[in-house]
PDB file of C-alpha atoms in Angstrom:
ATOM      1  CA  UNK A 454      22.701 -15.014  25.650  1.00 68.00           C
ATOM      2  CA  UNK A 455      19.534 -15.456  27.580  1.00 84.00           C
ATOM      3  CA  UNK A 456      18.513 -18.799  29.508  1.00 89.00           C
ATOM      4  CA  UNK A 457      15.655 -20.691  28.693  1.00 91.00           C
ATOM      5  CA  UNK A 458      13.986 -19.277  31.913  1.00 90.00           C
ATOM      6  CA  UNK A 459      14.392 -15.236  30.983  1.00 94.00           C
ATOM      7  CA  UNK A 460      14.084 -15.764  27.073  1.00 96.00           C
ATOM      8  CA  UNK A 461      10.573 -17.280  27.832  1.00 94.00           C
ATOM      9  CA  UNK A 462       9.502 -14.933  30.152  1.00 93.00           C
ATOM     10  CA  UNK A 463      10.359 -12.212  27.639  1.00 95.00           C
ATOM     11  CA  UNK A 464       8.701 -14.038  24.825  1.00 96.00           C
ATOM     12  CA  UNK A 465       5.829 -14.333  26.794  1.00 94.00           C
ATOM     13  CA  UNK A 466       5.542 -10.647  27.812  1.00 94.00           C
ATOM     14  CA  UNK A 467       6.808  -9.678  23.669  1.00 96.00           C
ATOM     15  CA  UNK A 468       4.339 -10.670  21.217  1.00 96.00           C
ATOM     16  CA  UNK A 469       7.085  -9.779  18.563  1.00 97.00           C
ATOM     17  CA  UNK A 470       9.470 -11.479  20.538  1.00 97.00           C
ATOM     18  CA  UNK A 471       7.664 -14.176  19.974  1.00 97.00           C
ATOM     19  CA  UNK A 472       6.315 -14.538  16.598  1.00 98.00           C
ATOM     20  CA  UNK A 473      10.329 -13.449  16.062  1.00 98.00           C
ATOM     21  CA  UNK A 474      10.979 -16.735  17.241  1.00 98.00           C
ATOM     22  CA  UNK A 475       8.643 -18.929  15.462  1.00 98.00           C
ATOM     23  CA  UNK A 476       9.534 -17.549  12.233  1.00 98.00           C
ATOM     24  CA  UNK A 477      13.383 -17.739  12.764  1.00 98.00           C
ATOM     25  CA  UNK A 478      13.203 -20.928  13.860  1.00 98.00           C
ATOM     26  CA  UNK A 479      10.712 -22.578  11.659  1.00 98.00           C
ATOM     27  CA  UNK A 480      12.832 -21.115   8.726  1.00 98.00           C
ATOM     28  CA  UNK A 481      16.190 -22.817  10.257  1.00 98.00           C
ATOM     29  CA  UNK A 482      14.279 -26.332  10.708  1.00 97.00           C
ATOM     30  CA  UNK A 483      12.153 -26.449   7.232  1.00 97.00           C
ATOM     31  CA  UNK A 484      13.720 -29.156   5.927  1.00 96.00           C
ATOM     32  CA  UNK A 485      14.613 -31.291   8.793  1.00 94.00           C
ATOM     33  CA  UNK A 486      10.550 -30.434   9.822  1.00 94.00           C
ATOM     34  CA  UNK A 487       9.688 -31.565   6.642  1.00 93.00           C
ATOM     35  CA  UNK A 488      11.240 -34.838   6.766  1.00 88.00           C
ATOM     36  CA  UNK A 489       9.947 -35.210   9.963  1.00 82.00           C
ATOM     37  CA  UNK A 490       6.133 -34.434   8.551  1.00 76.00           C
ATOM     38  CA  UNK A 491       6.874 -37.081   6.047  1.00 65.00           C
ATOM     39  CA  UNK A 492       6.356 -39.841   8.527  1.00 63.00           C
ATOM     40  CA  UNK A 493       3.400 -42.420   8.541  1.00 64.00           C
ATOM     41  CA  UNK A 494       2.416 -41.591  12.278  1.00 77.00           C
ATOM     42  CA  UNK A 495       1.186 -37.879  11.981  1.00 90.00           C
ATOM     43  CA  UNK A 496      -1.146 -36.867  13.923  1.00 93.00           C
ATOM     44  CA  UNK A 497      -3.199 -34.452  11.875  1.00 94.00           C
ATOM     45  CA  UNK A 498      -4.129 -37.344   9.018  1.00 94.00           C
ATOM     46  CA  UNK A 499      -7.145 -38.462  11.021  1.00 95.00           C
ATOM     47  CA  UNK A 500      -8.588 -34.948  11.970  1.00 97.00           C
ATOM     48  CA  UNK A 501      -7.736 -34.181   8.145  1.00 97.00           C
ATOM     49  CA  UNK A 502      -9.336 -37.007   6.640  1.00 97.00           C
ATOM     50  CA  UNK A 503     -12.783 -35.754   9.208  1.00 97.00           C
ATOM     51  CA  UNK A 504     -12.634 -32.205   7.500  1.00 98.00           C
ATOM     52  CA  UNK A 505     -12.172 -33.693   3.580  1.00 98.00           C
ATOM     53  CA  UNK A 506     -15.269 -36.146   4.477  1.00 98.00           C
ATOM     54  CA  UNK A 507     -17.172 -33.527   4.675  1.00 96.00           C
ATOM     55  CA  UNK A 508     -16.080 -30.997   1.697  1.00 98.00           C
ATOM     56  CA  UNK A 509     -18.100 -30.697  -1.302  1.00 97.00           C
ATOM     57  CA  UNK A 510     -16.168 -30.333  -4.590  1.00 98.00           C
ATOM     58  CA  UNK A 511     -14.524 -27.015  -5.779  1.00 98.00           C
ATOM     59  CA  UNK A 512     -14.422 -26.048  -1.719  1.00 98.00           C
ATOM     60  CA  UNK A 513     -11.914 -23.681  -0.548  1.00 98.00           C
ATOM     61  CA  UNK A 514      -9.372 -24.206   2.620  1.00 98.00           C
ATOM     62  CA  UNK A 515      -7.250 -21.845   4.533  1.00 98.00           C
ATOM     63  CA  UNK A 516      -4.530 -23.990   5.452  1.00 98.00           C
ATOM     64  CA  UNK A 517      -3.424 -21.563   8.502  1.00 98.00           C
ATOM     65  CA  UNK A 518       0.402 -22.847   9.142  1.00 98.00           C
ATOM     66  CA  UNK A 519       0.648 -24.435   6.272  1.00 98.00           C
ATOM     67  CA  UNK A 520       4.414 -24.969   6.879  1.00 97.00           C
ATOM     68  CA  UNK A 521       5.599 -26.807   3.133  1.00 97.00           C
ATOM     69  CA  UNK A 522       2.774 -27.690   2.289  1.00 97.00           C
ATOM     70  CA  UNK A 523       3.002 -31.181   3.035  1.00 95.00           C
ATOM     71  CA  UNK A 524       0.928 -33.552   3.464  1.00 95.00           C
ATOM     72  CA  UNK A 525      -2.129 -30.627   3.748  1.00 97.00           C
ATOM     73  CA  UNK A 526      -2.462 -28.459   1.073  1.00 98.00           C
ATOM     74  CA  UNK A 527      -1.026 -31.153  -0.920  1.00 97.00           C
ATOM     75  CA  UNK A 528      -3.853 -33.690  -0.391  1.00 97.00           C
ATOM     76  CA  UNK A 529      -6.417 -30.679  -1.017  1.00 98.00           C
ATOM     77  CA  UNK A 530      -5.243 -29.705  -4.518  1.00 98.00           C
ATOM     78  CA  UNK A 531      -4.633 -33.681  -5.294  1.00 98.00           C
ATOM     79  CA  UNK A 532      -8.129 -34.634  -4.385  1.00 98.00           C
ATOM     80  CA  UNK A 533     -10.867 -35.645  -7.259  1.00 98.00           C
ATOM     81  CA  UNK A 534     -12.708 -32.573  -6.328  1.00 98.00           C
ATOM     82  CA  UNK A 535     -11.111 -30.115  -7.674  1.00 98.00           C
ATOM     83  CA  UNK A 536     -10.337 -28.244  -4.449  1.00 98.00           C
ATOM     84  CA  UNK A 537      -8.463 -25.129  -3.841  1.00 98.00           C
ATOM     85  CA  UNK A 538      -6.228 -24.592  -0.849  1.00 98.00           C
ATOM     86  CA  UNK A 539      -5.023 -20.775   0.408  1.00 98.00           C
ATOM     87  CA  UNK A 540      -2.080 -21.635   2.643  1.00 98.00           C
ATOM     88  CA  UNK A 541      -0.411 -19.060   5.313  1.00 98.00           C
ATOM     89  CA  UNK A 542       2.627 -19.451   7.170  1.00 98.00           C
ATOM     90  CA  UNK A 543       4.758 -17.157   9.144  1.00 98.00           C
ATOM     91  CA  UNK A 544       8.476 -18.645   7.781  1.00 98.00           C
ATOM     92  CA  UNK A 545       9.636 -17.082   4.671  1.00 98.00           C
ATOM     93  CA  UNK A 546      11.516 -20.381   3.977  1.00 98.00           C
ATOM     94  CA  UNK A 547       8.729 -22.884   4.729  1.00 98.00           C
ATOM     95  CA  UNK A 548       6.316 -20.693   2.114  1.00 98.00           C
ATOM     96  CA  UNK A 549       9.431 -21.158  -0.579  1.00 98.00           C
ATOM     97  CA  UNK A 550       9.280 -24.575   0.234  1.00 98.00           C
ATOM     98  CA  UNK A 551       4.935 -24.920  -0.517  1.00 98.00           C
ATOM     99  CA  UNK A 552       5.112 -23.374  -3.595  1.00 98.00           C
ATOM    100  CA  UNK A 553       7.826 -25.868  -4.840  1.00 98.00           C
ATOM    101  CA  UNK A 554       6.035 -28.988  -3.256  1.00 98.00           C
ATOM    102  CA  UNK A 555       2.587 -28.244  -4.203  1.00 98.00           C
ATOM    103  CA  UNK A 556       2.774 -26.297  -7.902  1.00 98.00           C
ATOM    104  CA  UNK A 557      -0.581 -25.906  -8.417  1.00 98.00           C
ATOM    105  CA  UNK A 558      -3.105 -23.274  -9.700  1.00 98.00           C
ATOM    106  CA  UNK A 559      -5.381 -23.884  -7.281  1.00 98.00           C
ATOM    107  CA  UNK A 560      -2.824 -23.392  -4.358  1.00 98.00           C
ATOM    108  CA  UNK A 561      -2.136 -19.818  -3.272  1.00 98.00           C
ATOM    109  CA  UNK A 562       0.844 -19.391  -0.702  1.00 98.00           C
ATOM    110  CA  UNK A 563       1.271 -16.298   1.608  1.00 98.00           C
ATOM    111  CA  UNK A 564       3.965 -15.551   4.228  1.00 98.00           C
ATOM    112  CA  UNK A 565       2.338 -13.495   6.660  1.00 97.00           C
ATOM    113  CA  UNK A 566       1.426 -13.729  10.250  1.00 97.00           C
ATOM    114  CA  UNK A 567      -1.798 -15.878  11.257  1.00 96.00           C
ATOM    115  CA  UNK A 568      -3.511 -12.951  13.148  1.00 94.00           C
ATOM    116  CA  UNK A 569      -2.508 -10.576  10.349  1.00 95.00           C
ATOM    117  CA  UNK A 570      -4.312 -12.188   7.413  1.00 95.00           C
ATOM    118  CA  UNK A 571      -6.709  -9.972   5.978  1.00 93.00           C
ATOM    119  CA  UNK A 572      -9.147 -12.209   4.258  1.00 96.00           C
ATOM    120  CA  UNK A 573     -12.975 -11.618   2.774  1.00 97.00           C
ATOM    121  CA  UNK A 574     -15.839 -12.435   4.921  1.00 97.00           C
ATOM    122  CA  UNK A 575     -17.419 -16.101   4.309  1.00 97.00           C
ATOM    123  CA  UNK A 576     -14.446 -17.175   1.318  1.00 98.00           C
ATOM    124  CA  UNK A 577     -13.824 -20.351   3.034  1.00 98.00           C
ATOM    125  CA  UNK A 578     -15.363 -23.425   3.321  1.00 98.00           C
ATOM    126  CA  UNK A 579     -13.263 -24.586   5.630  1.00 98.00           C
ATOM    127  CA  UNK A 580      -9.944 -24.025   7.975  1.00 98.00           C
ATOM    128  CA  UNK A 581      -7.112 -26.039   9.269  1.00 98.00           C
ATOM    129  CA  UNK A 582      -4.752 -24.944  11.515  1.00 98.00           C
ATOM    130  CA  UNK A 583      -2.981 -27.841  12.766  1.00 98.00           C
ATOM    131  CA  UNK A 584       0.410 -27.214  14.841  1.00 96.00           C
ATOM    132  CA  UNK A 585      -0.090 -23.711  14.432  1.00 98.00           C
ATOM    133  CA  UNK A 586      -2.093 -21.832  16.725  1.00 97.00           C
ATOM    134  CA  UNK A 587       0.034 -22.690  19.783  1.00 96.00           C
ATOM    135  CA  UNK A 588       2.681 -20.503  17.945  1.00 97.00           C
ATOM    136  CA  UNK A 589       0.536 -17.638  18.567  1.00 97.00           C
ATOM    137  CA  UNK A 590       0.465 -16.053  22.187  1.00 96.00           C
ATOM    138  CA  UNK A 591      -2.438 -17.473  23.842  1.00 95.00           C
ATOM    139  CA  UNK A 592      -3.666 -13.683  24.736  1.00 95.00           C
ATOM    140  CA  UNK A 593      -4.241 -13.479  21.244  1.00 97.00           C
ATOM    141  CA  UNK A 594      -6.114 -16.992  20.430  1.00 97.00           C
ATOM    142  CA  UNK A 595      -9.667 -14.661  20.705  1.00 97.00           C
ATOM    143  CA  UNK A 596      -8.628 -12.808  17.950  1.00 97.00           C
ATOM    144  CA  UNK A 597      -7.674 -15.335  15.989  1.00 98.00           C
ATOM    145  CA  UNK A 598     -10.678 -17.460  16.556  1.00 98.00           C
ATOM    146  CA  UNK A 599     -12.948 -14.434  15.867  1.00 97.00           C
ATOM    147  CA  UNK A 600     -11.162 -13.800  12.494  1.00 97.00           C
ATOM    148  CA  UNK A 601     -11.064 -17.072  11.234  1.00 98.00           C
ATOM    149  CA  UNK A 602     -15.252 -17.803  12.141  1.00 98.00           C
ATOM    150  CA  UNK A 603     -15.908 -14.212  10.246  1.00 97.00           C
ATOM    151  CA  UNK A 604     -14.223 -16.000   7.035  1.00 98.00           C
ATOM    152  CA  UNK A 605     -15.990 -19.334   7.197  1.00 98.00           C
ATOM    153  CA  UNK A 606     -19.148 -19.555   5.098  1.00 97.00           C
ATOM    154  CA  UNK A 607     -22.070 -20.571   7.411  1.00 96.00           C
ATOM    155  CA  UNK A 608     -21.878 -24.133   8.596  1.00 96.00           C
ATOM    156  CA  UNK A 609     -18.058 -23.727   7.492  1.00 98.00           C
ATOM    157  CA  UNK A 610     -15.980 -26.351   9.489  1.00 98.00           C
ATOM    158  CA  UNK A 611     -12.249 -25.264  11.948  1.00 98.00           C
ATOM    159  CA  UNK A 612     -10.336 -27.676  13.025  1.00 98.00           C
ATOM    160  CA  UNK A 613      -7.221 -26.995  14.869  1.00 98.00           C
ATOM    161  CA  UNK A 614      -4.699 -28.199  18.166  1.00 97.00           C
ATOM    162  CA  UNK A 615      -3.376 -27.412  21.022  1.00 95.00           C
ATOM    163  CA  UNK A 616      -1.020 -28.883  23.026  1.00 90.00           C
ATOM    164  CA  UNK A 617      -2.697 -30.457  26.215  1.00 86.00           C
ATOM    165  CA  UNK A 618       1.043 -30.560  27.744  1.00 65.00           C
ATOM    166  CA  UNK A 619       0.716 -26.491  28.098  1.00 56.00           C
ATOM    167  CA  UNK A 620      -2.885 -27.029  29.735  1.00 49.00           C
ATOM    168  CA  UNK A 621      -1.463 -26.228  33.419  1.00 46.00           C
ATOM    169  CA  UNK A 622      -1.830 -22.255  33.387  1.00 46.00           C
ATOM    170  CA  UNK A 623       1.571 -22.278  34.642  1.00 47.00           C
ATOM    171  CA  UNK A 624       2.501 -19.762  31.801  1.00 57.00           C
ATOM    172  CA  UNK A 625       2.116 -18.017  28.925  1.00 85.00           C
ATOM    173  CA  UNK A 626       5.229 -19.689  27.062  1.00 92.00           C
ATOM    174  CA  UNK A 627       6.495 -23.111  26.804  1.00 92.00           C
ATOM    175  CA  UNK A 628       9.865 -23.218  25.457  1.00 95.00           C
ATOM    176  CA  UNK A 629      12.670 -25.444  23.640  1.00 94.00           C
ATOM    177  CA  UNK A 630      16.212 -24.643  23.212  1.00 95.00           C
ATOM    178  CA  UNK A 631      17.011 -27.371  21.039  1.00 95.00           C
ATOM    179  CA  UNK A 632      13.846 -27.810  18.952  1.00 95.00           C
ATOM    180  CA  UNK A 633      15.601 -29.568  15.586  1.00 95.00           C
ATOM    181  CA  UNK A 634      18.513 -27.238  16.373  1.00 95.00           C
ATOM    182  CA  UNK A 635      16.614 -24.137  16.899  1.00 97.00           C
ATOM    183  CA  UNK A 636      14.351 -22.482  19.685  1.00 97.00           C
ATOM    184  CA  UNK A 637      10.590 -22.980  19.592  1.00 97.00           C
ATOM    185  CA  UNK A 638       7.570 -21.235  21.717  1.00 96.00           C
ATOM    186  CA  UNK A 639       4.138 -22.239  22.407  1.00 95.00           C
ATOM    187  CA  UNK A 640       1.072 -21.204  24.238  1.00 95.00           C
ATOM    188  CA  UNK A 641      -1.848 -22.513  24.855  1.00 93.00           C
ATOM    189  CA  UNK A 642      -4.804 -22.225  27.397  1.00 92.00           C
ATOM    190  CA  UNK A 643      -6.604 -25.090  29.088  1.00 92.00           C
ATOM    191  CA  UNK A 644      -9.589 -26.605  27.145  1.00 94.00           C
ATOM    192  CA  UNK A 645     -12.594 -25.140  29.083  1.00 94.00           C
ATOM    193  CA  UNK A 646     -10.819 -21.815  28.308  1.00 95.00           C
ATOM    194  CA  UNK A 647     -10.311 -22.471  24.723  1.00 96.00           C
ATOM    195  CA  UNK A 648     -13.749 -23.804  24.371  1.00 97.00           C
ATOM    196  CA  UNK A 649     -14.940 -20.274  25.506  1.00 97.00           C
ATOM    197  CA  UNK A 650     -13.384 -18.635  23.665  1.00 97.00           C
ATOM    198  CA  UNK A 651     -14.714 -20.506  20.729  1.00 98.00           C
ATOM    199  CA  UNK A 652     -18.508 -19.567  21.719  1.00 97.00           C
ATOM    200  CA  UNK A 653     -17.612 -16.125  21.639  1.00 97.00           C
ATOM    201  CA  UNK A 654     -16.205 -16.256  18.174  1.00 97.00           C
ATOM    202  CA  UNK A 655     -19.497 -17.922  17.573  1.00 97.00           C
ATOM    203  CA  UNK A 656     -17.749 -21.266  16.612  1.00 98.00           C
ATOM    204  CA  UNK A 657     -19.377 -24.602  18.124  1.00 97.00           C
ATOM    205  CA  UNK A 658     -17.757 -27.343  19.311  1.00 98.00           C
ATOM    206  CA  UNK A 659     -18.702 -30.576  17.604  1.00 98.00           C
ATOM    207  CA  UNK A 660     -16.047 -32.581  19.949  1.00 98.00           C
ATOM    208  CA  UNK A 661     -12.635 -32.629  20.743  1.00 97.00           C
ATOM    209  CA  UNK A 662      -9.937 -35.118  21.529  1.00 96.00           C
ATOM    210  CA  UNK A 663      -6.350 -36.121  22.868  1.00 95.00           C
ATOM    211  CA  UNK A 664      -3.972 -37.614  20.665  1.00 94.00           C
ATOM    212  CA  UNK A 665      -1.061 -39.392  22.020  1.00 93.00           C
ATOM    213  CA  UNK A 666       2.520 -39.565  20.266  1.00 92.00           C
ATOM    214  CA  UNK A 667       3.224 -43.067  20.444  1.00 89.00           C
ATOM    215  CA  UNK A 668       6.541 -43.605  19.045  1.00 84.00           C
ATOM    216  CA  UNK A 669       8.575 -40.409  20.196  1.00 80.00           C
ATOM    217  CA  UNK A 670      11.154 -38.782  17.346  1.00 81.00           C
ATOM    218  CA  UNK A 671      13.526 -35.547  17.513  1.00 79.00           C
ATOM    219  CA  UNK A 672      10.339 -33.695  17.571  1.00 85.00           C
ATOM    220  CA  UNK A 673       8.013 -35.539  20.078  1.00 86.00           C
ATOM    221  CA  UNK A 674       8.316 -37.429  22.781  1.00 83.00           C
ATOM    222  CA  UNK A 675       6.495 -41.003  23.189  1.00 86.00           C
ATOM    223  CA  UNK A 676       3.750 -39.838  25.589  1.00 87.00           C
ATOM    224  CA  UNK A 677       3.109 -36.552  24.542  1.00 90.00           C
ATOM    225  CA  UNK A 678      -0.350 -35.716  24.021  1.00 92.00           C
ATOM    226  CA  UNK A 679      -1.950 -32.739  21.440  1.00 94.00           C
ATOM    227  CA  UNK A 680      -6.148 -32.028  21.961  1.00 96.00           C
ATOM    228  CA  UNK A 681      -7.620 -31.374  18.345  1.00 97.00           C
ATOM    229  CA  UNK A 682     -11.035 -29.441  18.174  1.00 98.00           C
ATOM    230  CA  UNK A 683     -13.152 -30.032  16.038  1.00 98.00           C
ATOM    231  CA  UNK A 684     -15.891 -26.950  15.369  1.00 98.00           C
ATOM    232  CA  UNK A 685     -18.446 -25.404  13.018  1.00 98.00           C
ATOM    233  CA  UNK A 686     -19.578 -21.730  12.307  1.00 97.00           C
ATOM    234  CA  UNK A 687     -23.071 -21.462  13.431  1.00 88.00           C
ATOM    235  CA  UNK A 688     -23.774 -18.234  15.328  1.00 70.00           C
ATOM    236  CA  UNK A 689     -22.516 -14.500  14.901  1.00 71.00           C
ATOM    237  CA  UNK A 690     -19.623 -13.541  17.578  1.00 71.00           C
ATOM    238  CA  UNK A 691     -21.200 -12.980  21.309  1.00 69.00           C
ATOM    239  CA  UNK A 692     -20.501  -9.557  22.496  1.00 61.00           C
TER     240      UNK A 692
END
């Protein structure tokens, strides 16, 4: 069995090892990450409750690691507005668990890989992609960012995290042996990096902030800190 110190150096050099990891794992923890979701001090509501200010009814989200489906794609299909929610997530088992939590004709669930998605130009309104893009290498965060700005309608809104924790450039791959009884990779680059990257994709930055866990769990510790970016498609991709 490897160490922590060789299995993230592979998973950092493996893309497949990798994503192999996220989706084993995630699909181990659903339930206890679930009940863990559950709980009143989540960090997405506020960034959430941003992006639904500023829907208009009968919009469209991609909810881009949509886990089970709860509390996101939940609150979309629940809202007055008669919303509809396309949620993605890499775990077979967390996608079983959507479609039972949020049975809904106006929630679509697909188990596929983030980067893999093969949506139509300019079908969303708006994406979310909270606790999720960390999962993917950071090598391939461009790609991602392009994608998901060339299926935003203009003006479309993206709001997503990183973890500010993985901000050092130390590494590719932060990893956890014992993440709810399973191992767990991120990666993230530092902000002025990810903010490039967004320009390019021709997404703008309308602001971005820390959030701090404040009450630490089996998940989080008190302290820990996650930067959510807020952006809107405005431009075509820079070459």
């Amino acid at each position: 069995m490897d160490s922590a110190p060789d299995l993230s150096v592979r998973a950092a050099a493996d893309g497949a090892l990798f994503r192999q990891l996220v989706a084993e794992g995630y699909d181990r923890c659903a339930e206890a990450y679930l009940r863990h979701s559950s709980g009143e001090e989540d960090l997405r509501l506020e960034p959430f409750r941003e992006l639904m200010a500023e829907l208009h009814a009968g919009a469209h989200v991609l909810d881009a690691g949509c886990g089970a489906g709860v509390p996101i794609a939940k609150a979309i299909v629940d809202d007055a507005r008669q919303m509809r929610v396309t949620g993605v997530d890499i775990s077979p088992r967390q996608i079983e668990l959507a479609k039972q939590l949020v049975p809904s004709d106006r929630a679509t669930f697909l188990c596929s890989d983030m980067t893999a998605l093969d949506c139509e130009a300019e079908s969303f309104d708006a994406i979310c992609a909270f606790f999720s893009v960390f999962h993917l290498p950071r090598r391939d965060h461009a790609a991602f960012f392009a994608r998901a700005a060339s299926w935003l309608r203009p003006g479309g809104r993206f709001v997503f995290n990183l973890g500010a924790g993985f901000e050092d450039g130390d590494g590719e791959c932060g990893l956890e042996m014992d993440f709810l009884g399973t191992t767990m990779v991120w990666s993230s680059y530092p902000r002025d990096d990810t903010v490039k990257l967004l320009s390019a994709a021709g997404l703008s930055l309308v602001k971005d902030e820390l959030h701090t866990v404040r009450t630490g769990d089996e998940v989080d510790r008190a302290g820990l800190q996650f930067r959510f970016y807020h952006c809107r498609k405005t431009s075509d991709p820079v070459d």
